[in-house]
Amino acid sequence: MRHDKESYEGEIFELKAELNNEKKEKRKEAVKKVIAAMTVGKDEVQIEMVAWEMTLSSRAPDAAVLKGISQDDSPAALLEPPVKSQPGFLLLSCLLKLDTVLSGKSTLIYATRTSISISLFPDVVNCMQTDNLELKKLVYLYLMNYAKSQPDMAIMAVNSFVKDCEDPNPLIRALAVRTMGCIRVDKITEYLCEPLRKCLKDEDPYVRKTAAVCVAKLHDINAQMVEDQGFLDSLRDLIADSNPMVISFCFYKESNVGVVRLLHMVAALPQQILDSLTKECNECFQGKTILRKITFFLSESRLKFGGIIGGCFDRRPTSQLLNFPPFDLSVFLSLHIEKANTSPPQAPEQLARATEAPKKEEKLGLQDQENSEHSLVSLPQNVSENVTGLTDRVVSYFRQLVTKTGCVLAAIDKNRHLAFRCNILVVANAVAALSEISESHPNSNLLDLNPQNINKLLTALNECTEWGQIFILDCLSNYNPKDDREAQSICERVTPRLSHANSAVVLSAVKVLMKFLELLPKDSDYYNMLLKKLAPPLVTLLSGEPEVQYVALRNINLIVQKRPEILKQEIKVFFVKYNDPIYVKLEKLDIMIRLASQANIAQVLAELKEYATEVDVDFVRKAVRAIGRCAIKRQDNT
Amino acid sequence: MSASAVFILDVKGKPLISRNYKGDVPMSKIEHFMPLLVQREEEGALTPLLSYGEVHFLWIKHSNLYLVATTLKNANASLVYSFLYKTIEVFCEYFKELEEESIRDNFVIVYELLDELMDFGFPQTTDSKILQEYITQQSNKLETGKSRVPPTVTNAVSWRSEGIKYKKNEVFIDVIESVNLLVNANGSVLLSEIVGSIKLKVFLSGMPELRLGLNDRVLFELTGRSKNKSVELEDVKFHQCVRLSRFDNDRTISFIPPDGDFELMSYRLSTQVKPLIWIESVIEKFSHSRVEIMVKAKGQFKKQSVANGVEISVPVPSDADSPRFKTSVGSAKYVPEKNVVIWSIKSFPGGKEYLIRAHFGLPSVEKEEVEGRPPIGVKFEIPYFTVSGIQVRYMKIIEKSGYQALPWVRYITQSGDYQLRTS
């Protein structure tokens, strides 16, 4: 696509002329050419000018030109891979591209851009109805960019948003709720509440995690509304959205994976079933080593499952259940049973609906192994409509499951993700959102950090993504433990994070530890051990990217002022290297002065002398001054 | 808490693409970024964090692009930097190379990725392998049943998808140790550390459970084994798949690996080891006439081992001319654009000692500005050898289908940041 400069300029001239042509057809062709040029990435100043003229020339009524292009399917193939050549797709890519090219230009362009947008807005909203996910994403992006300047127009999109929040595809539900939060228009937020509430209880963790962040967004726009609508409570519930998987990980490596998996299911059962189940399990595993672990597990698993399961099944039509493999069915049924327990009125009907599925499957004549499970699954068919009678049935159902672990195993594994997903990400996002909100209310204890919640967070810490760990650690650093024992137990569970590869996780963990060190008795063994543990990770941070080094050094500078003993042995790592960026050099210099002591002063001075002969005048000046500072510092002692 | 908006700027500071996550910083503020950066650079006070009024810019540079995050608050800076670096990693996985051109050509997908990587300033899913399962270069049609959220995104094991299959199950383990060395002009070692990294290339079916055994001194002490031949790891960092609390408890490295290449762990040791390649240099500068350089390199490692691809770069004044070399082994090359002589030796056995003499002319008119004294740098690679003596004792692979998998181990030691100051 390279042209020599001259012909390129000629081309530009022609384009400009065409853009101002009388005939609409000609103008249309010209606009196409400009877009093509933009798409191949020829971003010379001229192109911008042409684009500028294009925006001018296609003012209000002429926006039809752009529109015309979008409905014309032939040039699309020229620009994008064939799959993307749908009408509408091009229109949006053009608009976004224009936006990218023109962003930050004068207000005049902004005005014309807006005028195009207004006349095209209905078409854009029409595109929302598409079943092409990428097109949908583009529309959403476009709405995010324009809704603020065109609040009235944005209202047009509300209906589609609400509809998308109900879409069977979780990706679309999440996309809709995410975008709605980004459209910072008051009128839209009113409509946001209902879908958001649903999404907070969505069956899919991906949607829930997005919804959690959306609460923070909403709070940013309209704090009062968030409080009035009780979204904060929903967020707090989400923190309890943890999962037995966490606990089970501690004996994950047991060869009997199936048992562990099974326990996930068990953990989701309500309290009264659990109690009787404890007994049952004890019998099942009599004499086996795993017995102890199960009892432990059961005591740990008394987590409240809140409303997660509540909304889980209303959405899924019974017919769809047929498509699920037997194991999932059993999980679903057990969930149904739980639901039945929590909301008695609907229970019988729902159970009846749910149990239809296995019957049908029986007709399909599934073979072998699946059959045997299948009979297990169909057990709850007999479940009486009497809710109180459920418990016994479930127990016997699980007992059978437990005894037939072997055959369940394969099926379980096939569908592990559907069994019980770890929704740690949801927890992390909920924590992040709550911290964000509480930043604007310094006095309120929004997160409700009590020992019990802290414990939940610490449990979640082990299984989170790296970013989730940072949210949780940052949140922990705001907590005030009531005594040194609590502080120590938190420290014990935070210390492993010092070995994380992500430097941000390490620094956040260091922050928590530094804060809680205050509370520990100074002469305890644990205190001294912790001090020793802090040095190596801090030193390792210095082998990261220069920016990370810089942040680490700024933090180390503070740490050294507070507790010089941590790094007093490590002064050599702060010696300046030839290729360090200047900002790293200066920070290192400052830390060296702070760490200088009787024991290492000779070494430090030799280094500083070396730096004082470098070429960078600024650095030399600082080095010389550093020698002076060392001298003043040593004066008191010598 | 973290970034308000993320911008990708070209080399002139013009925004190529941007994403506003929180909407509390006006997007036009980015105009101030470039002038500020230039100004600070002139003042010699450039930092990775620039502030304009109440807006803070956290930036990194990658090839010809600037990635800038803006924030109003006291954000978690290290979170932002690691997020920006992660973003680069993801883009590189998608577009091979991340530069102006690739952003322009893929702006739709860049928008999509920015949307998925972060939400309201909170980083979300940043694992490129998993992202590629639902954000693809080709557009997806919903009716094909694709473009669902892969369950992996919200799974506890967020780095590995289910149902991976290989005909042959294998794991390749690379133990790579880099030696960082800083020696001052009179030949005393200021800093010597070993940064090791264990990289895995995993071709395993299903959801395997892996356990790696090293000759870790702390572990040996725990289990009461003799301390011989064990290594004390000073600081260990693990990939997110490793169960950190287990390691903290009983030093077991257990994990479900991601598929393909990844770095399982890195470690650091600052135990003093004899520098593997020792350099003695005499650089004599006779103003207005010539520079005479004599460099002696000595391999201070086992005789059985051989260092490959040794490259010793010796600084020379920028106005030097007419080079002449005499080497006992290898070849020397003058690289005027870097102002160094590079002496390369293809294979350098342990215990050997080699010598180079170089002679340069200097112009009779001396130039005015003073030159820095860059250090002598050394590059090398010693296969089948680790300085620290670390060893992979076993790699246990357990998958419930019970297949047999073979682990392959390779050791290598190389130079890291290996600098010897000159006088």
Short mmCIF file of C-alpha atoms in Angstrom, two decimals, chain B residues 38-243:
data_model
loop_
_atom_site.label_atom_id
_atom_site.label_comp_id
_atom_site.label_asym_id
_atom_site.label_seq_id
_atom_site.Cartn_x
_atom_site.Cartn_y
_atom_site.Cartn_z
CA VAL B 38 9.19 16.00 27.38
CA GLN B 39 9.58 18.69 29.99
CA ARG B 40 10.53 16.22 32.70
CA GLU B 41 12.93 14.46 30.42
CA GLU B 42 14.72 17.75 29.77
CA GLU B 43 14.90 18.44 33.46
CA GLY B 44 16.33 14.99 33.97
CA ALA B 45 13.57 14.20 36.43
CA LEU B 46 11.58 11.70 34.46
CA THR B 47 9.63 9.19 36.53
CA PRO B 48 7.14 6.51 35.57
CA LEU B 49 4.51 8.57 37.34
CA LEU B 50 3.73 12.07 36.13
CA SER B 51 1.20 14.40 37.68
CA TYR B 52 -0.66 17.21 36.05
CA GLY B 53 -2.83 19.03 38.53
CA GLU B 54 -4.86 16.37 40.21
CA VAL B 55 -4.48 13.84 37.40
CA HIS B 56 -1.74 11.24 37.65
CA PHE B 57 -0.34 9.48 34.62
CA LEU B 58 1.22 6.07 35.10
CA TRP B 59 2.99 5.11 31.93
CA ILE B 60 5.20 2.51 30.34
CA LYS B 61 6.76 2.41 26.92
CA HIS B 62 6.64 -0.51 24.54
CA SER B 63 8.33 -0.34 21.10
CA ASN B 64 6.83 2.80 19.56
CA LEU B 65 3.86 3.04 21.89
CA TYR B 66 3.11 4.58 25.23
CA LEU B 67 0.60 2.85 27.47
CA VAL B 68 -0.79 5.33 29.92
CA ALA B 69 -3.23 4.86 32.77
CA THR B 70 -4.77 7.89 34.41
CA THR B 71 -6.10 8.15 37.91
CA LEU B 72 -7.22 10.81 40.36
CA LYS B 73 -6.82 8.81 43.50
CA ASN B 74 -3.96 7.32 45.38
CA ALA B 75 -4.21 4.21 43.27
CA ASN B 76 -2.31 0.99 43.81
CA ALA B 77 0.57 1.86 41.50
CA SER B 78 2.16 -1.56 41.35
CA LEU B 79 -1.22 -2.99 40.41
CA VAL B 80 -1.45 -0.54 37.53
CA TYR B 81 2.06 -1.27 36.26
CA SER B 82 1.64 -5.01 36.41
CA PHE B 83 -1.70 -4.61 34.68
CA LEU B 84 -0.13 -2.54 31.89
CA TYR B 85 2.62 -5.11 31.41
CA LYS B 86 0.04 -7.87 31.40
CA THR B 87 -1.93 -5.96 28.78
CA ILE B 88 1.14 -5.83 26.58
CA GLU B 89 1.60 -9.55 27.06
CA VAL B 90 -1.98 -10.24 26.00
CA PHE B 91 -1.76 -7.98 22.94
CA CYS B 92 1.48 -9.64 21.93
CA GLU B 93 -0.17 -13.04 22.15
CA TYR B 94 -2.96 -11.78 19.92
CA PHE B 95 -1.02 -9.76 17.37
CA LYS B 96 2.48 -11.29 17.59
CA GLU B 97 3.97 -7.83 17.82
CA LEU B 98 2.49 -4.85 19.56
CA GLU B 99 3.13 -1.63 17.70
CA GLU B 100 1.27 1.23 16.15
CA GLU B 101 0.40 -0.72 13.04
CA SER B 102 -1.01 -3.71 14.85
CA ILE B 103 -3.22 -1.52 17.02
CA ARG B 104 -4.62 0.21 13.96
CA ASP B 105 -5.26 -3.00 12.11
CA ASN B 106 -7.03 -4.61 15.02
CA PHE B 107 -8.77 -1.76 16.69
CA VAL B 108 -12.05 -3.62 17.08
CA ILE B 109 -10.38 -6.47 18.87
CA VAL B 110 -8.31 -4.08 20.96
CA TYR B 111 -11.51 -2.43 22.09
CA GLU B 112 -12.98 -5.81 22.92
CA LEU B 113 -9.92 -6.84 24.87
CA LEU B 114 -9.74 -3.60 26.79
CA ASP B 115 -13.36 -4.18 27.68
CA GLU B 116 -12.63 -7.66 28.99
CA LEU B 117 -9.28 -7.03 30.70
CA MET B 118 -10.55 -4.41 33.05
CA ASP B 119 -13.86 -3.25 34.39
CA PHE B 120 -14.29 0.02 36.27
CA GLY B 121 -10.61 0.04 37.04
CA PHE B 122 -10.46 -3.51 38.35
CA PRO B 123 -8.41 -5.93 36.28
CA GLN B 124 -10.46 -9.00 35.40
CA THR B 125 -9.43 -11.90 33.17
CA THR B 126 -5.91 -11.40 31.86
CA ASP B 127 -4.94 -14.90 30.80
CA SER B 128 -4.49 -14.68 27.06
CA LYS B 129 -5.00 -18.39 26.44
CA ILE B 130 -8.38 -18.27 28.11
CA LEU B 131 -9.34 -14.97 26.49
CA GLN B 132 -8.64 -16.47 23.12
CA GLU B 133 -11.36 -18.97 23.75
CA TYR B 134 -14.05 -16.35 23.64
CA ILE B 135 -12.55 -13.29 22.05
CA THR B 136 -11.35 -14.40 18.68
CA GLN B 137 -10.01 -12.70 15.63
CA GLN B 138 -12.83 -14.10 13.58
CA SER B 139 -16.25 -12.90 14.41
CA ASN B 140 -18.49 -15.36 16.13
CA LYS B 141 -21.99 -16.22 15.24
CA LEU B 142 -24.16 -16.87 18.21
CA GLU B 143 -26.15 -19.63 16.63
CA THR B 144 -23.10 -21.86 16.33
CA GLY B 145 -23.23 -22.17 20.07
CA LYS B 146 -19.77 -20.74 20.40
CA SER B 147 -18.82 -17.52 22.12
CA ARG B 148 -20.09 -18.62 25.45
CA VAL B 149 -18.08 -17.64 28.45
CA PRO B 150 -15.69 -20.51 28.86
CA PRO B 151 -16.27 -21.94 32.31
CA THR B 152 -12.56 -21.54 32.92
CA VAL B 153 -13.01 -17.79 33.37
CA THR B 154 -14.76 -18.20 36.65
CA ASN B 155 -13.34 -21.55 37.65
CA ALA B 156 -10.96 -22.00 40.51
CA VAL B 157 -8.49 -23.21 37.91
CA SER B 158 -8.77 -20.12 35.76
CA TRP B 159 -5.66 -20.88 33.72
CA ARG B 160 -6.46 -24.26 32.19
CA SER B 161 -9.37 -25.38 30.09
CA GLU B 162 -10.97 -28.75 30.31
CA GLY B 163 -10.78 -31.44 27.72
CA ILE B 164 -7.24 -30.91 26.48
CA LYS B 165 -5.93 -33.99 24.67
CA TYR B 166 -2.49 -35.06 23.54
CA LYS B 167 -1.44 -38.29 21.92
CA LYS B 168 1.86 -38.27 23.70
CA ASN B 169 1.93 -36.87 27.21
CA GLU B 170 5.14 -35.06 27.97
CA VAL B 171 6.52 -32.28 30.13
CA PHE B 172 9.71 -30.41 29.33
CA ILE B 173 11.42 -28.76 32.24
CA ASP B 174 14.03 -26.09 31.67
CA VAL B 175 16.07 -24.98 34.64
CA ILE B 176 17.72 -21.73 33.67
CA GLU B 177 20.02 -19.85 35.99
CA SER B 178 21.21 -16.35 35.26
CA VAL B 179 24.20 -14.97 37.07
CA ASN B 180 24.10 -11.28 37.97
CA LEU B 181 27.44 -9.85 38.89
CA LEU B 182 28.69 -6.42 39.77
CA VAL B 183 32.42 -5.97 40.26
CA ASN B 184 34.02 -2.64 41.00
CA ALA B 185 37.07 -1.24 39.30
CA ASN B 186 39.61 -2.66 41.73
CA GLY B 187 38.28 -6.15 41.28
CA SER B 188 36.20 -6.76 44.37
CA VAL B 189 32.80 -8.32 43.94
CA LEU B 190 30.03 -5.96 45.05
CA LEU B 191 27.06 -8.06 44.18
CA SER B 192 26.72 -11.58 42.98
CA GLU B 193 23.40 -13.27 42.76
CA ILE B 194 21.80 -16.13 40.93
CA VAL B 195 18.33 -15.70 39.53
CA GLY B 196 16.92 -19.03 38.54
CA SER B 197 13.80 -19.83 36.65
CA ILE B 198 12.07 -23.11 36.02
CA LYS B 199 10.15 -23.08 32.78
CA LEU B 200 7.73 -25.75 31.76
CA LYS B 201 6.43 -26.79 28.41
CA VAL B 202 3.39 -28.88 29.14
CA PHE B 203 1.78 -31.30 26.72
CA LEU B 204 -0.56 -33.19 29.01
CA SER B 205 -4.14 -34.34 28.59
CA GLY B 206 -6.94 -33.68 31.00
CA MET B 207 -6.50 -32.00 34.35
CA PRO B 208 -3.19 -33.39 35.62
CA GLU B 209 -1.91 -32.86 39.14
CA LEU B 210 1.79 -32.17 39.13
CA ARG B 211 4.28 -32.24 41.95
CA LEU B 212 7.80 -31.01 41.57
CA GLY B 213 10.59 -32.13 43.88
CA LEU B 214 13.74 -30.07 44.22
CA ASN B 215 16.77 -30.46 46.42
CA ASP B 216 15.50 -27.62 48.57
CA ARG B 217 17.42 -27.30 51.83
CA VAL B 218 14.41 -26.26 53.90
CA LEU B 219 12.51 -29.30 52.66
CA PHE B 220 15.42 -31.59 53.44
CA GLU B 221 15.58 -30.17 56.94
CA LEU B 222 11.87 -30.69 57.37
CA THR B 223 12.07 -34.31 56.32
CA GLY B 224 15.30 -34.92 58.21
CA ARG B 225 17.39 -35.76 55.20
CA SER B 226 21.05 -34.89 55.09
CA LYS B 227 21.86 -31.42 53.93
CA ASN B 228 24.40 -32.57 51.39
CA LYS B 229 23.74 -31.48 47.88
CA SER B 230 20.81 -29.33 48.85
CA VAL B 231 20.29 -25.73 47.88
CA GLU B 232 19.02 -22.90 49.97
CA LEU B 233 16.59 -20.82 47.95
CA GLU B 234 16.44 -17.33 49.31
CA ASP B 235 13.29 -16.11 47.69
CA VAL B 236 10.90 -18.10 45.57
CA LYS B 237 8.16 -16.77 43.32
CA PHE B 238 5.51 -18.99 41.81
CA HIS B 239 3.13 -18.90 38.91
CA GLN B 240 -0.42 -18.45 40.09
CA CYS B 241 -1.20 -22.13 39.53
CA VAL B 242 1.00 -23.23 42.44
CA ARG B 243 -0.70 -23.67 45.78
#
